[in-house]
Amino acid sequence: MSTDASAPWLVVGLGNPGPEYAMNRHNVGFMVADLLAERMGGRFKRAGKAQAQVVEGRVGPPGPLSRRVVLVKPMSFMNLSGGPVNALRDFYKVPVAQVVAVHDELDIDHGTLRLKLGGGDNGHNGLKSITRAMGPEYHRVRFGIGRPPGRMQVADFVLKDFSSVERKELDFFVDRAADAVECLVREGLERAQGAYNS
């Protein structure tokens, strides 16, 4: 796995653009990216020709553990996330191993976090698109949303807003996911897994 200290980390929050999707389970990646941007004191801006919004900044206090980060929200809709992400990866000259995708995960209980490097897409269309564009060896911060109740279709479930019960703790979980991203970028996967994998 090759990293490059001179290149920034590319942290990609996955979601769908538009106010009607803002509170969907599928948009938790956008929520985490928005919080990280707020912490960095930056605002998302359109990224040149890439179909995405970006914020450039640093994570961590000034010093040897501070890391350059480019936050990305693809504006292409989930199924086409790979194109804009790969274009920005090329533009910023980021190794694949320094890309982090933050996304919803059906096979993990609501609010549970798991971090990993590489692996399959588990039917997630955003991951599928990114993997097609640049291979699977990028980091993932998987935000558990649980399985749909009863016979509800997966597509309907992920495109529904978090329930009122889930929303009570959502800010806490989004905050924890943002902490996990910062820990991963600054201190590496093993340290972040030890602290945040539950």
XYZ file of C-alpha atoms in Angstrom:
198
model
C 0.000 0.000 0.000
C 1.715 3.163 -1.109
C 1.095 6.571 0.460
C 2.709 9.884 -0.391
C 3.416 12.395 2.386
C 3.410 15.279 -0.109
C -0.101 14.448 -1.415
C -3.293 15.369 0.447
C -5.853 12.820 1.602
C -9.060 12.778 -0.434
C -12.040 12.271 1.892
C -15.199 11.529 -0.076
C -18.622 11.798 1.552
C -21.093 9.791 -0.523
C -24.656 10.984 -1.065
C -27.119 12.430 -3.559
C -27.313 16.171 -4.305
C -30.509 18.129 -3.676
C -32.541 19.132 -0.616
C -35.003 16.252 -1.057
C -32.187 13.762 -0.281
C -30.485 15.742 2.500
C -31.703 13.660 5.481
C -31.817 10.270 3.701
C -29.913 7.344 5.199
C -27.981 7.168 1.905
C -26.667 10.709 2.531
C -24.836 10.126 5.771
C -21.518 10.550 3.901
C -22.535 14.117 2.984
C -23.468 14.776 6.633
C -20.018 13.674 7.837
C -18.287 15.704 5.078
C -20.308 18.812 6.045
C -19.249 18.456 9.682
C -15.586 17.978 8.718
C -15.763 21.113 6.530
C -17.229 23.041 9.464
C -14.392 21.845 11.729
C -11.827 22.916 9.126
C -13.497 26.313 8.797
C -14.129 25.813 5.081
C -17.103 25.989 2.724
C -17.821 23.629 -0.145
C -17.233 25.134 -3.593
C -17.689 23.745 -7.074
C -14.521 21.941 -8.198
C -13.652 23.295 -11.660
C -14.896 20.869 -14.303
C -15.318 17.920 -11.927
C -18.921 17.216 -11.013
C -18.245 17.710 -7.318
C -17.894 20.211 -4.498
C -14.638 20.429 -2.540
C -13.098 22.018 0.543
C -9.334 22.105 1.028
C -7.842 22.363 4.505
C -5.934 20.629 7.263
C -6.928 18.121 9.914
C -5.349 18.211 13.349
C -3.473 20.848 15.299
C -0.455 22.496 13.633
C 2.577 20.224 13.839
C 3.802 16.858 12.556
C 0.371 15.171 12.845
C -1.448 17.845 10.831
C -2.548 16.497 7.441
C -3.673 18.160 4.221
C -7.167 17.042 3.289
C -9.461 17.634 0.326
C -13.095 16.966 1.250
C -15.280 15.905 -1.659
C -19.033 15.677 -2.195
C -19.740 14.210 -5.658
C -22.660 16.004 -7.321
C -23.186 13.280 -9.909
C -25.667 11.159 -7.924
C -24.529 8.084 -6.024
C -24.342 5.610 -8.931
C -21.873 7.823 -10.839
C -19.609 8.903 -7.953
C -16.511 7.225 -9.422
C -16.022 9.684 -12.305
C -15.744 12.881 -10.242
C -13.767 11.154 -7.460
C -11.189 9.736 -9.875
C -10.901 13.078 -11.731
C -10.117 14.843 -8.436
C -7.727 12.071 -7.386
C -5.800 12.663 -10.640
C -5.929 16.439 -10.251
C -4.554 16.399 -6.679
C -2.177 13.462 -7.458
C -3.532 11.368 -4.582
C -2.555 7.678 -4.302
C -5.589 5.362 -4.121
C -4.513 4.369 -0.579
C -5.055 7.997 0.513
C -8.691 8.063 -0.598
C -11.348 7.612 2.113
C -14.994 6.936 1.217
C -17.543 7.670 3.968
C -20.779 5.800 3.292
C -23.903 4.159 4.698
C -23.674 0.407 5.360
C -26.718 -1.884 5.526
C -25.008 -4.871 7.154
C -23.998 -2.956 10.277
C -26.390 -1.850 13.037
C -27.521 1.782 13.036
C -24.818 4.105 14.350
C -22.070 1.464 14.466
C -18.810 2.350 12.723
C -16.329 0.101 10.929
C -13.170 1.233 9.152
C -11.314 -0.847 6.610
C -9.031 -0.768 3.591
C -10.156 -2.370 0.335
C -12.770 -5.092 -0.056
C -15.996 -5.483 -2.008
C -18.827 -2.993 -2.490
C -21.537 -5.063 -0.764
C -24.087 -3.866 -3.335
C -23.443 -0.184 -2.551
C -23.716 1.700 -5.860
C -21.426 4.553 -4.808
C -18.633 2.145 -3.868
C -19.273 0.101 -7.012
C -18.758 3.207 -9.148
C -15.580 4.288 -7.293
C -14.094 0.772 -7.473
C -14.805 0.627 -11.201
C -13.019 3.956 -11.659
C -9.872 3.323 -9.592
C -9.808 -0.177 -8.081
C -10.790 -1.330 -4.562
C -7.715 -0.382 -2.496
C -9.119 2.754 -0.852
C -10.201 3.261 2.768
C -13.835 3.055 3.827
C -15.531 4.518 6.877
C -18.717 2.451 7.030
C -21.597 4.066 8.913
C -24.143 1.439 9.957
C -27.784 2.079 9.071
C -29.097 -1.475 9.668
C -31.345 -3.551 7.391
C -34.803 -2.477 6.158
C -37.701 -3.593 8.361
C -40.095 -6.299 7.130
C -40.321 -6.516 3.370
C -39.248 -2.975 2.594
C -36.999 -2.815 -0.462
C -33.383 -1.770 0.155
C -33.670 1.075 -2.394
C -36.717 2.500 -0.578
C -35.034 2.151 2.817
C -31.784 3.962 1.948
C -33.668 6.795 0.220
C -35.889 7.406 3.251
C -35.003 9.925 5.957
C -33.663 8.651 9.273
C -36.557 7.861 11.619
C -37.368 10.228 14.484
C -35.873 7.736 16.953
C -32.658 7.445 14.882
C -32.455 11.234 14.543
C -32.164 11.640 18.328
C -28.677 10.142 18.224
C -27.725 11.018 14.656
C -25.654 14.103 15.517
C -23.635 12.063 18.013
C -22.959 9.296 15.455
C -22.055 11.759 12.677
C -19.686 13.499 15.108
C -18.061 10.154 15.973
C -17.688 9.270 12.271
C -15.972 12.628 11.652
C -13.615 11.881 14.584
C -12.866 8.477 13.027
C -11.983 10.064 9.666
C -9.629 12.532 11.367
C -7.971 9.735 13.357
C -7.540 7.600 10.208
C -5.932 10.450 8.255
C -3.641 11.548 11.088
C -2.736 8.312 12.859
C -3.399 5.497 10.393
C -5.939 2.706 9.944
C -4.857 0.463 12.807
C -5.107 3.214 15.415
C -8.481 4.367 14.027
C -9.874 0.813 13.965
C -8.774 0.281 17.571
C -10.492 3.480 18.667
C -13.678 3.438 16.539
C -14.531 -0.045 15.246
C -17.408 -1.224 17.389
